[in-house]
XYZ file of C-alpha atoms in Angstrom:
749
model
C -5.111 -27.191 -47.876
C -3.055 -26.584 -44.724
C -4.122 -24.513 -41.771
C -1.429 -21.996 -42.633
C -2.793 -21.563 -46.175
C -6.340 -21.228 -44.867
C -5.372 -18.423 -42.535
C -3.751 -16.625 -45.450
C -6.963 -16.786 -47.470
C -9.816 -15.795 -45.223
C -12.073 -13.046 -43.968
C -12.117 -11.663 -40.441
C -15.069 -10.019 -38.732
C -15.066 -8.053 -35.499
C -18.184 -7.262 -33.493
C -18.351 -4.941 -30.525
C -19.243 -5.225 -26.882
C -22.644 -4.042 -25.651
C -22.453 -1.323 -23.042
C -25.033 -2.829 -20.711
C -23.623 -6.340 -20.724
C -19.918 -5.517 -20.493
C -19.139 -8.364 -22.879
C -17.428 -8.514 -26.260
C -18.392 -10.585 -29.249
C -15.630 -12.572 -30.868
C -13.739 -12.396 -34.092
C -15.811 -14.814 -36.096
C -16.079 -16.698 -39.346
C -19.428 -18.396 -39.414
C -19.585 -22.155 -39.797
C -21.805 -21.699 -42.852
C -19.103 -19.622 -44.461
C -16.537 -22.297 -43.670
C -18.717 -24.922 -45.357
C -19.007 -22.727 -48.434
C -15.260 -22.335 -48.450
C -14.689 -26.041 -48.138
C -16.969 -26.804 -51.070
C -15.281 -24.197 -53.221
C -11.724 -25.035 -52.264
C -11.032 -27.121 -55.372
C -11.551 -24.132 -57.670
C -10.059 -21.568 -55.267
C -7.936 -18.929 -57.006
C -5.425 -16.395 -55.696
C -8.029 -13.827 -54.694
C -9.376 -14.003 -51.166
C -12.774 -15.397 -50.253
C -15.221 -12.573 -49.783
C -18.029 -13.036 -47.290
C -20.620 -10.512 -48.289
C -22.031 -8.088 -45.763
C -25.518 -9.460 -46.273
C -24.328 -12.990 -45.524
C -22.626 -11.779 -42.338
C -25.655 -9.811 -41.130
C -28.002 -12.638 -41.882
C -25.846 -15.001 -39.817
C -25.537 -12.569 -36.905
C -29.200 -11.652 -36.819
C -30.054 -15.336 -36.780
C -28.107 -15.944 -33.554
C -30.284 -17.375 -30.849
C -31.323 -15.058 -28.041
C -30.058 -11.868 -29.716
C -32.093 -8.900 -30.803
C -32.047 -7.269 -34.236
C -31.256 -3.643 -34.908
C -34.045 -1.272 -34.099
C -33.743 1.497 -36.684
C -35.290 3.998 -34.287
C -32.653 3.467 -31.566
C -29.304 3.817 -33.253
C -26.268 5.479 -31.671
C -23.422 6.871 -33.759
C -20.037 7.412 -32.068
C -18.700 10.942 -31.993
C -14.991 10.408 -32.621
C -12.293 12.162 -34.673
C -12.563 11.333 -38.364
C -9.009 10.019 -38.550
C -9.908 7.231 -36.101
C -12.937 5.972 -38.053
C -12.142 2.872 -40.156
C -12.950 3.194 -43.844
C -13.923 0.560 -46.365
C -11.032 -0.186 -48.662
C -8.461 0.860 -46.061
C -5.518 -1.553 -45.858
C -3.423 -2.743 -42.935
C -0.244 -4.793 -42.889
C -1.359 -7.507 -40.483
C -4.471 -8.804 -38.795
C -3.122 -7.653 -35.443
C -2.657 -4.142 -36.807
C -6.306 -4.212 -37.859
C -7.336 -5.452 -34.418
C -5.441 -2.624 -32.763
C -6.948 -0.070 -35.161
C -10.493 -1.193 -34.320
C -9.684 -1.373 -30.610
C -8.388 2.220 -30.662
C -11.534 3.346 -32.469
C -13.699 1.425 -29.991
C -11.969 2.989 -27.009
C -12.575 6.480 -28.379
C -16.180 5.596 -29.227
C -16.993 3.909 -25.936
C -17.110 0.185 -26.715
C -14.717 -2.727 -26.730
C -13.977 -5.824 -28.762
C -12.976 -9.352 -27.846
C -11.165 -11.970 -29.903
C -12.718 -15.407 -30.141
C -11.002 -18.702 -29.476
C -9.320 -20.642 -32.282
C -10.948 -23.917 -33.303
C -9.551 -26.516 -35.711
C -11.753 -28.526 -38.084
C -9.697 -31.137 -39.887
C -7.029 -29.267 -41.818
C -8.658 -25.881 -41.307
C -8.438 -23.362 -38.517
C -10.896 -20.612 -37.728
C -11.743 -18.240 -34.952
C -15.273 -18.748 -33.762
C -17.605 -17.095 -31.297
C -18.697 -19.273 -28.361
C -21.609 -18.871 -26.002
C -20.390 -18.614 -22.421
C -22.204 -18.783 -19.138
C -22.818 -15.223 -18.012
C -25.123 -13.173 -15.848
C -25.931 -10.962 -18.851
C -26.295 -11.228 -22.621
C -24.926 -8.984 -25.353
C -27.436 -6.640 -26.971
C -27.183 -8.117 -30.464
C -25.628 -4.916 -31.759
C -24.605 -5.169 -35.413
C -21.683 -2.710 -35.282
C -18.749 -4.558 -36.797
C -15.714 -4.469 -39.031
C -14.638 -7.075 -41.573
C -11.165 -7.635 -42.992
C -10.295 -9.442 -46.197
C -6.837 -10.866 -46.945
C -5.594 -11.004 -50.550
C -3.417 -14.077 -50.859
C -1.578 -12.817 -53.963
C -0.583 -9.412 -52.549
C -0.711 -10.467 -48.894
C -2.611 -7.296 -48.015
C -5.531 -6.995 -45.637
C -8.400 -4.686 -46.539
C -11.403 -3.379 -44.627
C -14.264 -4.812 -46.689
C -17.140 -4.185 -44.237
C -17.782 -1.626 -41.526
C -20.990 -0.960 -39.593
C -20.792 2.165 -37.460
C -24.247 2.303 -35.802
C -24.940 0.796 -32.367
C -28.267 -0.216 -30.830
C -27.334 0.890 -27.291
C -25.818 3.878 -25.495
C -22.043 3.983 -25.587
C -19.751 4.118 -22.608
C -19.120 7.539 -21.119
C -15.536 8.607 -20.552
C -15.798 8.289 -16.766
C -17.226 4.762 -17.080
C -14.389 3.286 -19.121
C -12.609 1.656 -16.195
C -15.764 -0.335 -15.370
C -15.993 -2.013 -18.761
C -14.523 -5.490 -18.995
C -12.786 -4.757 -22.283
C -10.578 -2.281 -20.413
C -9.612 -4.809 -17.751
C -6.109 -5.396 -19.057
C -2.962 -5.843 -16.997
C -0.086 -3.714 -18.202
C 3.503 -4.860 -17.870
C 3.794 -2.421 -14.945
C 0.825 -4.080 -13.231
C 2.325 -7.525 -13.723
C 5.724 -6.460 -12.425
C 4.149 -4.788 -9.398
C 2.216 -7.955 -8.525
C 5.354 -10.028 -8.672
C 7.724 -7.572 -6.991
C 5.214 -6.951 -4.210
C 5.170 -10.698 -3.599
C 8.902 -10.584 -2.790
C 7.945 -8.407 0.195
C 5.127 -10.738 1.263
C 2.508 -8.391 -0.192
C -0.325 -10.293 -1.834
C -2.224 -9.517 -5.023
C -5.115 -7.789 -3.224
C -2.833 -5.353 -1.397
C -0.800 -4.886 -4.562
C -4.015 -3.813 -6.307
C -4.675 -1.246 -3.567
C -1.135 0.075 -3.880
C -1.425 0.305 -7.654
C -4.753 2.146 -7.400
C -3.200 4.611 -4.968
C -0.208 5.202 -7.245
C -2.508 5.715 -10.239
C -4.592 8.330 -8.421
C -7.607 6.179 -7.556
C -9.540 3.145 -8.732
C -11.113 5.071 -11.630
C -7.656 5.359 -13.178
C -6.809 1.674 -12.801
C -8.398 -0.452 -15.554
C -7.466 -3.781 -13.958
C -9.633 -5.110 -11.136
C -8.660 -6.838 -7.934
C -9.675 -10.133 -9.525
C -7.426 -9.427 -12.509
C -4.509 -9.100 -10.097
C -5.511 -12.258 -8.223
C -6.026 -14.197 -11.446
C -2.569 -13.270 -12.682
C -1.037 -14.538 -9.434
C -3.124 -17.709 -9.692
C -1.935 -18.284 -13.255
C 1.647 -17.666 -12.187
C 1.384 -20.224 -9.377
C -0.257 -22.805 -11.621
C 2.406 -22.419 -14.293
C 5.468 -22.322 -12.046
C 4.269 -24.877 -9.472
C 4.938 -28.165 -11.312
C 8.318 -26.806 -12.514
C 9.268 -25.294 -9.160
C 12.266 -27.421 -8.144
C 13.479 -27.777 -11.727
C 13.317 -24.022 -12.233
C 15.274 -23.253 -9.048
C 18.003 -25.787 -9.766
C 18.320 -24.697 -13.409
C 18.737 -21.054 -12.501
C 21.247 -21.714 -9.703
C 23.265 -23.806 -12.143
C 23.216 -20.863 -14.559
C 24.491 -18.639 -11.760
C 27.246 -21.125 -10.984
C 28.256 -21.271 -14.638
C 28.157 -17.520 -15.268
C 29.084 -15.656 -12.075
C 32.598 -15.655 -10.578
C 33.068 -17.880 -7.523
C 29.384 -18.735 -7.216
C 29.009 -22.080 -5.454
C 25.961 -24.321 -5.742
C 25.315 -28.011 -5.168
C 22.143 -30.005 -4.789
C 21.041 -33.521 -3.867
C 18.170 -35.649 -5.158
C 16.226 -38.466 -3.563
C 14.168 -40.493 -6.059
C 14.210 -37.540 -8.477
C 12.925 -35.219 -5.734
C 14.988 -32.278 -4.515
C 16.164 -33.161 -0.995
C 18.972 -30.678 -0.249
C 20.893 -27.779 -1.718
C 23.517 -25.247 -0.619
C 24.594 -22.027 -2.285
C 26.850 -19.057 -1.585
C 28.045 -16.272 -3.866
C 31.339 -14.434 -4.154
C 30.371 -11.788 -1.598
C 29.368 -14.460 0.919
C 32.731 -16.151 0.420
C 34.575 -12.872 0.901
C 32.631 -12.156 4.086
C 33.460 -15.605 5.433
C 37.169 -15.163 4.670
C 37.212 -12.074 6.920
C 34.725 -13.036 9.636
C 34.946 -16.819 10.042
C 36.076 -16.687 13.675
C 32.543 -17.304 14.976
C 29.504 -18.402 12.970
C 26.100 -19.779 13.834
C 23.580 -21.952 12.054
C 19.981 -22.326 13.082
C 17.480 -24.485 11.242
C 13.997 -23.131 10.760
C 11.057 -23.845 8.496
C 7.859 -22.220 7.190
C 9.774 -20.669 4.318
C 8.195 -22.727 1.537
C 5.142 -24.868 0.851
C 7.155 -28.107 0.965
C 8.380 -27.438 4.526
C 11.986 -27.703 3.410
C 14.149 -26.435 6.250
C 15.997 -23.195 5.641
C 19.473 -23.164 7.227
C 21.319 -19.839 6.980
C 24.975 -19.643 8.036
C 25.517 -16.375 9.871
C 28.639 -14.424 10.831
C 29.225 -10.995 12.391
C 30.901 -8.310 10.308
C 33.117 -5.351 11.204
C 30.029 -3.283 12.040
C 28.856 -5.978 14.469
C 25.927 -6.774 12.184
C 24.835 -10.227 11.110
C 25.778 -11.241 7.592
C 24.965 -14.297 5.538
C 27.876 -16.524 4.519
C 25.876 -19.295 2.888
C 22.444 -20.877 2.909
C 20.951 -24.313 2.605
C 17.621 -26.039 2.206
C 17.250 -29.591 3.508
C 14.313 -31.968 3.498
C 14.773 -33.350 7.028
C 16.733 -32.872 10.250
C 18.844 -36.019 10.110
C 22.554 -36.650 10.541
C 22.790 -37.495 6.850
C 21.206 -34.206 5.740
C 23.231 -32.031 8.127
C 26.451 -33.860 7.216
C 25.838 -33.284 3.513
C 25.184 -29.597 4.194
C 28.340 -29.138 6.306
C 30.488 -30.972 3.756
C 29.324 -28.675 1.005
C 29.801 -25.644 3.270
C 33.457 -26.654 3.690
C 33.752 -27.372 -0.027
C 32.681 -23.803 -0.741
C 34.764 -22.011 1.909
C 37.848 -24.265 2.090
C 38.332 -23.712 5.828
C 36.545 -24.417 9.093
C 35.292 -21.692 11.426
C 37.005 -21.238 14.781
C 33.735 -21.726 16.631
C 30.211 -22.663 15.557
C 27.080 -21.991 17.573
C 23.910 -24.087 17.258
C 20.876 -25.238 19.191
C 20.766 -28.603 20.982
C 19.639 -30.705 18.034
C 21.382 -34.087 18.550
C 21.566 -34.794 14.804
C 23.277 -31.469 14.187
C 25.631 -32.031 17.131
C 26.667 -35.423 15.740
C 27.186 -33.977 12.261
C 29.405 -31.165 13.553
C 31.602 -33.528 15.568
C 32.016 -35.631 12.421
C 32.459 -32.967 9.727
C 34.012 -30.037 11.648
C 36.662 -31.785 13.720
C 38.857 -29.238 15.487
C 36.137 -26.582 15.430
C 34.752 -25.575 18.818
C 31.046 -26.363 19.014
C 29.033 -24.238 21.400
C 25.368 -24.640 22.329
C 23.021 -21.693 22.435
C 22.686 -20.446 26.022
C 19.325 -18.834 25.368
C 17.759 -22.101 24.177
C 18.941 -23.837 27.330
C 17.896 -21.108 29.748
C 14.488 -20.727 28.099
C 13.691 -24.331 29.044
C 14.380 -23.741 32.714
C 10.804 -22.720 33.745
C 9.449 -26.043 32.483
C 12.234 -28.112 34.044
C 12.427 -26.700 37.574
C 9.897 -26.334 40.381
C 7.848 -23.164 39.667
C 8.344 -21.971 43.247
C 12.095 -22.058 42.746
C 12.013 -20.487 39.285
C 9.941 -17.567 40.564
C 12.349 -16.993 43.458
C 14.190 -13.740 42.752
C 17.293 -14.863 44.666
C 17.528 -18.021 42.572
C 17.103 -16.121 39.297
C 19.796 -13.663 40.285
C 22.187 -16.410 41.364
C 21.835 -18.609 38.309
C 21.995 -15.709 35.835
C 25.166 -14.331 37.405
C 26.679 -17.786 37.421
C 25.696 -18.884 33.925
C 26.289 -15.700 31.956
C 29.489 -14.472 33.618
C 32.717 -14.682 31.631
C 34.918 -13.568 34.502
C 34.987 -16.720 36.633
C 37.224 -19.756 36.270
C 35.724 -23.206 35.596
C 36.634 -24.391 39.091
C 34.831 -21.435 40.663
C 31.794 -22.077 38.494
C 31.599 -25.705 39.623
C 31.909 -24.735 43.263
C 29.177 -22.095 43.083
C 26.929 -24.441 41.079
C 27.120 -27.035 43.854
C 26.324 -24.404 46.466
C 23.303 -23.253 44.473
C 21.933 -26.802 44.132
C 22.182 -27.341 47.871
C 20.728 -23.963 48.810
C 17.627 -24.392 46.647
C 17.276 -28.155 47.096
C 17.861 -28.966 43.428
C 20.344 -31.783 43.821
C 17.878 -34.365 42.424
C 16.832 -32.344 39.385
C 17.737 -34.485 36.359
C 17.603 -31.647 33.850
C 20.055 -29.489 35.814
C 22.288 -32.509 36.220
C 22.227 -33.080 32.454
C 23.000 -29.416 31.760
C 25.905 -29.527 34.205
C 27.333 -32.566 32.422
C 27.194 -30.534 29.186
C 28.671 -27.405 30.811
C 31.764 -27.450 28.579
C 29.383 -26.917 25.613
C 27.597 -23.787 26.818
C 29.010 -22.161 29.980
C 31.263 -19.159 29.090
C 33.868 -20.112 31.705
C 34.869 -23.075 29.549
C 35.506 -20.974 26.441
C 37.918 -18.455 27.952
C 40.804 -19.687 25.816
C 38.864 -19.426 22.519
C 39.501 -16.162 20.615
C 36.398 -13.992 20.153
C 34.310 -16.366 22.278
C 32.328 -13.426 23.650
C 31.225 -12.288 20.218
C 28.299 -14.685 20.101
C 26.843 -16.588 23.057
C 23.413 -17.369 21.665
C 21.977 -18.203 18.265
C 19.956 -15.030 18.588
C 22.323 -13.669 15.957
C 21.398 -16.516 13.641
C 17.760 -16.362 14.666
C 17.792 -12.627 14.060
C 19.139 -13.303 10.589
C 16.604 -16.063 10.135
C 13.823 -13.774 11.316
C 15.109 -11.168 8.891
C 14.762 -13.620 6.029
C 11.379 -14.760 7.346
C 10.050 -11.226 6.927
C 10.323 -11.924 3.236
C 9.153 -15.536 3.277
C 6.044 -17.568 3.919
C 5.045 -21.174 4.473
C 3.032 -21.019 1.237
C 5.990 -19.998 -0.921
C 7.004 -21.803 -4.031
C 10.754 -22.393 -4.032
C 11.045 -19.826 -6.825
C 9.252 -17.273 -4.637
C 11.486 -18.105 -1.695
C 14.618 -17.553 -3.774
C 13.351 -14.194 -5.012
C 12.610 -13.194 -1.424
C 15.992 -14.474 -0.264
C 17.652 -12.249 -2.856
C 15.555 -9.300 -1.705
C 16.555 -9.857 1.923
C 20.201 -10.372 1.015
C 20.190 -7.213 -1.082
C 18.822 -5.232 1.849
C 21.422 -6.719 4.204
C 24.295 -5.863 1.884
C 22.959 -2.414 1.144
C 23.039 -1.741 4.891
C 26.597 -3.051 5.122
C 27.696 -0.767 2.292
C 25.906 2.180 3.919
C 27.776 1.569 7.173
C 31.070 1.219 5.291
C 30.541 4.600 3.654
C 29.438 6.229 6.921
C 32.555 4.941 8.692
C 34.761 6.141 5.859
C 33.242 9.576 5.269
C 32.177 10.729 8.746
C 34.042 11.371 11.981
C 32.583 10.355 15.342
C 32.271 12.791 18.212
C 35.254 12.534 20.568
C 35.148 12.746 24.364
C 37.357 15.777 24.851
C 36.922 17.687 21.586
C 38.431 19.979 20.429
C 41.454 18.642 22.349
C 40.833 14.869 22.371
C 43.026 12.143 23.735
C 45.443 11.153 20.987
C 44.792 7.460 21.511
C 41.043 8.061 21.099
C 41.663 10.052 17.924
C 43.757 7.198 16.578
C 40.989 4.710 17.345
C 38.471 6.843 15.426
C 40.675 6.648 12.333
C 41.104 2.872 12.202
C 37.895 1.355 13.561
C 34.457 1.262 11.993
C 32.002 3.582 13.681
C 30.277 0.755 15.583
C 33.566 -0.755 16.764
C 34.892 2.682 17.716
C 31.914 3.337 19.990
C 32.816 0.204 21.940
C 36.465 1.271 22.121
C 35.430 4.771 23.179
C 33.326 3.281 25.980
C 36.421 1.499 27.335
C 38.518 4.668 27.032
C 35.850 6.618 28.922
C 35.856 4.021 31.715
C 39.651 4.144 31.777
C 39.593 7.907 32.220
C 36.805 8.161 34.807
C 36.618 4.800 36.609
C 40.133 3.337 36.616
C 43.287 4.333 38.460
C 46.690 2.763 38.838
C 47.302 1.485 42.343
C 50.806 0.020 42.007
C 53.405 -0.496 39.310
C 56.612 -2.540 39.403
C 59.021 -3.769 36.742
C 59.366 -7.554 36.440
C 61.650 -8.997 33.725
C 61.281 -5.884 31.596
C 57.479 -5.756 31.966
C 55.608 -3.040 33.785
C 53.318 -4.998 36.120
C 50.466 -2.679 37.062
C 47.539 -3.104 39.427
C 44.495 -1.258 38.135
C 41.521 -0.570 40.375
C 38.163 -0.340 38.646
C 35.377 1.591 40.377
C 31.994 -0.009 39.706
C 29.365 2.740 39.642
C 26.287 0.772 40.701
C 27.687 -1.618 43.286
C 30.502 0.565 44.566
C 32.845 -2.414 44.410
C 36.488 -1.896 43.506
C 37.900 -5.030 41.923
C 41.581 -5.071 41.003
C 43.061 -6.241 37.702
C 46.663 -7.083 36.855
C 47.963 -5.510 33.652
C 51.347 -6.419 32.158
C 52.846 -3.872 29.761
C 56.066 -3.810 27.700
C 56.590 -0.416 26.063
C 59.484 -1.594 23.900
C 57.653 -4.573 22.413
C 54.287 -2.786 22.434
C 52.548 -5.649 24.252
C 49.878 -5.387 26.907
C 47.824 -8.087 28.639
C 45.082 -7.858 31.240
C 43.836 -10.608 33.523
C 40.211 -9.793 32.616
C 40.746 -11.316 29.120
C 38.463 -8.713 27.534
C 40.619 -8.562 24.413
C 40.570 -12.358 24.170
C 36.782 -12.377 24.365
C 35.867 -9.433 22.135
C 38.960 -8.364 20.164
C 38.991 -4.891 21.783
C 41.283 -3.670 24.579
C 39.721 -3.226 28.010
C 39.504 -0.091 30.156
C 42.307 -1.403 32.425
C 44.700 -1.680 29.483
C 43.735 1.772 28.188
C 44.406 3.214 31.654
C 47.984 1.935 31.486
C 48.500 3.130 27.890
C 47.244 6.604 28.826
C 49.446 6.738 31.937
C 52.551 5.840 29.923
C 51.821 8.322 27.117
C 51.117 5.789 24.409
C 49.326 7.778 21.712
C 48.325 4.957 19.383
C 46.827 1.540 19.973
C 49.525 -1.081 19.253
C 48.875 -2.649 15.846
C 48.687 -6.199 17.152
C 45.609 -5.185 19.166
C 43.742 -3.735 16.202
C 42.074 -6.755 14.669
C 41.332 -6.663 10.961
C 37.755 -7.770 11.648
C 37.006 -4.376 13.272
C 38.835 -2.144 10.789
C 37.360 0.193 8.231
C 37.471 -0.783 4.577
C 38.387 -4.406 5.225
C 36.062 -5.373 2.379
C 36.035 -3.946 -1.107
C 32.814 -1.940 -1.554
C 32.281 -3.761 -4.849
C 31.589 -6.940 -2.909
C 28.737 -5.403 -0.947
C 26.002 -6.050 -3.441
C 24.042 -8.893 -4.922
C 25.969 -8.881 -8.189
C 23.396 -11.155 -9.727
C 19.652 -11.079 -9.781
C 17.399 -14.074 -9.939
C 16.237 -13.180 -13.448
C 18.558 -14.653 -16.060
C 16.617 -14.460 -19.332
C 15.599 -11.269 -21.131
C 18.170 -9.401 -19.043
C 18.743 -6.832 -21.784
C 15.003 -6.148 -22.010
C 14.748 -5.984 -18.211
C 17.599 -3.486 -18.079
C 16.049 -1.367 -20.831
C 12.688 -1.363 -19.061
C 14.372 -0.253 -15.856
C 16.228 2.484 -17.725
C 13.005 3.615 -19.441
C 11.200 4.020 -16.126
C 14.262 5.694 -14.618
C 14.490 8.318 -17.383
C 10.742 8.923 -17.197
C 10.956 9.561 -13.444
C 13.973 11.797 -13.944
C 12.031 13.913 -16.453
C 9.113 14.236 -14.028
C 11.402 15.235 -11.153
C 13.047 17.873 -13.344
C 9.874 19.690 -14.486
C 7.395 18.969 -11.674
C 7.566 22.544 -10.353
C 7.234 24.242 -13.765
C 3.693 23.962 -15.154
C 4.556 25.073 -18.691
C 7.497 22.705 -18.998
C 5.431 19.918 -17.468
C 2.738 20.506 -20.098
C 5.400 20.332 -22.801
C 6.531 16.996 -21.391
C 2.957 15.686 -21.371
C 2.487 16.790 -24.986
C 5.750 15.151 -25.996
C 4.771 11.915 -24.280
C 1.361 11.970 -25.953
C 2.983 12.384 -29.350
C 5.489 9.666 -28.534
C 2.709 7.286 -27.467
C 0.986 7.786 -30.828
C 4.087 7.345 -32.960
C 5.968 4.864 -30.796
C 6.085 1.399 -32.288
C 4.752 2.287 -35.729
C 7.734 0.624 -37.327
C 7.830 -2.262 -34.870
C 6.814 -5.619 -36.302
C 3.309 -6.537 -35.216
C 3.023 -9.083 -32.431
C 0.089 -11.133 -31.193
C -2.399 -8.977 -29.337
C -2.337 -11.341 -26.392
C 0.615 -13.514 -25.357
C 0.248 -16.975 -23.833
C 0.178 -16.673 -20.050
C 3.322 -18.816 -19.749
C 5.234 -16.348 -21.905
C 3.861 -13.453 -19.868
C 4.981 -15.094 -16.613
C 8.429 -15.844 -18.029
C 8.848 -12.224 -19.122
C 7.757 -10.808 -15.780
C 9.919 -13.031 -13.575
C 12.779 -13.318 -16.043
C 12.937 -17.118 -15.825
C 12.626 -19.784 -18.472
C 10.086 -22.383 -17.389
C 11.211 -25.726 -18.765
C 8.732 -28.226 -20.165
C 10.942 -31.217 -19.375
C 10.761 -31.845 -15.619
C 13.632 -33.988 -14.346
C 13.744 -32.671 -10.779
C 10.516 -32.958 -8.835
C 9.368 -30.901 -5.880
C 9.716 -32.493 -2.417
C 6.705 -34.312 -1.034
C 5.516 -35.226 2.448
C 8.177 -33.334 4.400
C 7.504 -32.642 8.071
C 9.957 -30.975 10.459
C 10.542 -31.634 14.119
C 8.106 -29.769 16.290
C 6.208 -28.412 13.333
C 2.956 -29.627 14.841
C -0.405 -28.785 13.385
C -0.770 -25.707 11.245
C -4.278 -24.818 12.301
C -5.500 -21.263 12.033
C -5.662 -19.459 15.371
C -9.295 -18.973 16.307
C -10.670 -15.698 17.630
C -12.285 -15.366 21.052
C -15.699 -15.070 19.405
C -15.204 -18.318 17.495
C -14.110 -20.112 20.644
C -17.155 -18.847 22.533
C -19.506 -19.969 19.767
C -17.898 -23.396 19.580
C -18.126 -23.786 23.340
C -21.842 -22.953 23.347
C -22.692 -25.597 20.746
C-alpha cells in the first residue's frame, strides 16, 4: 500500500501541552498500532482503522517517565459549549480538525504540537519524539482522536478526553506559553523590512512589542525573531548570487528600458551593472558632470559598490547607475565603464574620481574625449602626512595654499607663478609629493578647467561619497547580496521621493522676493523658471548686483556695450573690476569672471548690467535646462519596480488590506461607539473569514515562508556562485574596536 493510501486510512490523535512544562505532545500513531495495521493490511476493507480509546490510553500511560492521571486532581476547562469538540463530530480535513482543537485549547488554556513525519517502508506516520528539554510534560491524558473513513473521505472525532491533570494557563499568561510563540505574517514582514533599514531582529522585536502595546501582547519572543532571520540567511545564503542575477534579469525582461549585465569568473559572480529607466532619464538631463567613487563594506563578500552620481536641477545628488565589482583592477573598471556607456549611449562631459591608478587608466581607455578630474579633497587630505608638520601647522602656509588651490579666478600661468613663490617661501622645493601633485595639476587644479562647461559644479567626490554614504546607511558588511539590493532599492526610493517632493515644492510654491510687493521684474522672472534651489542662487547674485555692484564705465565697441563693473567685497573692502560685454539686440552677455561658464548661472556683474539697461527677463540662452522646473516628468521620479517579483498580486492585496484597516481606524478613532462597532465587526469577520477557503497545511516549510515574505523565488539549481576570497585595497583588518577598559585589562596582563 502506498504512503498516500495509508494517510487516507488512518487515525490521528492529539495530546495537549502541560502548563508547567510549556511543551506540547505530538500528533501520534503508536508504533504498536502501526504493526497491527501492517498485519491486517491484507484483509483491509474500505472502513477506516479504529484505534480504540483503551489502546491509546494504555500506550500513553506506558510512556517512560510520564505520570498517570490522578483522579483526585483533575481540571476541566471552562469554555463556551460551542468550542468543545464532540465525539462523532466531522471535519473536512485533518488541518481543519487541528485548527478546531487548537482554538479549543487556546480558550481552555493549553496548546498542542504536531509531531514529525516518519516513513517506515511504504508507510508514513506522525510520531512523537523525545527531545532534550529542561522540563518534562506532565503526562496529562487530555486528547482528541480523529478517524478518517476512506469510502466517504470524512474525518470524525472518535475520541476526546477533556480532563487535565494540571492547572490550565490563565488568560494573562498566554503569551508565555511556547504554543503561542508563533510568528504572524506581519511579524515576518516587519523583521525583513526592518532589515532594509539596518535594524536587526532584536530591535525589530522591541519595535513590534511597542506597536502591539507591550510584550504581553506579543506572542513571539526575541528568539523567535532571531530564529526567523537565521533561517532566512541559511536558506538564501547558498543561492545569494543566483537569486540576485535571476531577479535582475526578470527586471530587464519586464520593465521598460531597464539595463542589466553581469560577468562571471569560474561560475562566480565577479561584476554587474544595472540602471533603470529613471536613472537613464536623469543621466540624459544631467550628464554634464558625474562622479564615481568605489567603496566596500556593503556585502559579506566585500564586492565593491560603485555608484555613478550626478547632480540634478535641485543641486542634489542622484544615482544614474550602480555597479558591483570583485576587485579594483583595470579589467574590472573597464568592464564597468563599457557597460555604463552601453546603457547610456553617451559619455559625460566630465567625470570626477579619486586617484586610483587602475581607474585612471580605465577612464583614459574607455572614456576618450571625456575630461577626467581628480578629487581635490582626496589630494588635500594627504597633505598633513606628506609635508613637514611645522609647515602644515603654519597658518600663513595654510591660507596661501588654500587660496591658490581652490580659486577658480586665476589663470594657469598665475597659478604656476604663485606656486613657485610658495615653494621658495616655505622651503618646499625638494618635497617629492608636492612636485608630483604639481605635475598632475592639469587633473585637479580649477585653473586648468576654466574652459569646461559646469566645471565648478563638482570639485570633489564628496558628492559621490555623500551618495555612497547615503547608500551605506542602508547597508552593512555582513549583507547578503539580496539584502544589499533590497537596501539599495530602499535608499533609491528615498532619494527619488525627495526629488519628487522638491519638484512639487518648486512647482506649487513661490519663493520670497527681495523687494516684495514690488519686486524687480528680472527676479520675478527667475522665480518662475528656476527650481527653488537654483533660484536662491540666482537671487543671491541679483542681491549682490543691487547692493555691491556699480557700473564704472560703459562704451560701445562693434555694437557691444563694454561695461566695467566694480564689485565691493564686504569683508576685505577690496574693489575688483570686471569687464562685461552686452549686446541688447542679440540678447548676449559675457563676463570675464566666467561664473556662468563654471556654474550655469549668471553672475552679479552681468545682472548689474541687465538691471541698468532695463532688461526684465533673463535671456533664454542663459537659462540652462538643467536648472529649470519640470525638466523631468514626475512619473519618472519613483522606483517603478520593487525587488519582489513573485506573489505580486498577493503582496498588493496585503498592502491594500492593511491600508483599508488603517483608514478605518483613522476614521473612527475619536468616536468610541463607532470604534466599538468596528471592533465587533472585525471580531465577527475574524470568526467567519476563511470558512470557505480550502484548508492549507498548518505550518509551511520555512523556504516557502521566506519566499512569501521577501517575494523572491529561491532556485534549487545554482549555476552562479557567490564570490569568494575578495579583498579590497586598504581594507585592512576588520577587528572590533576595543574599549578603554579592555585595553587597560590587556595591558595589565
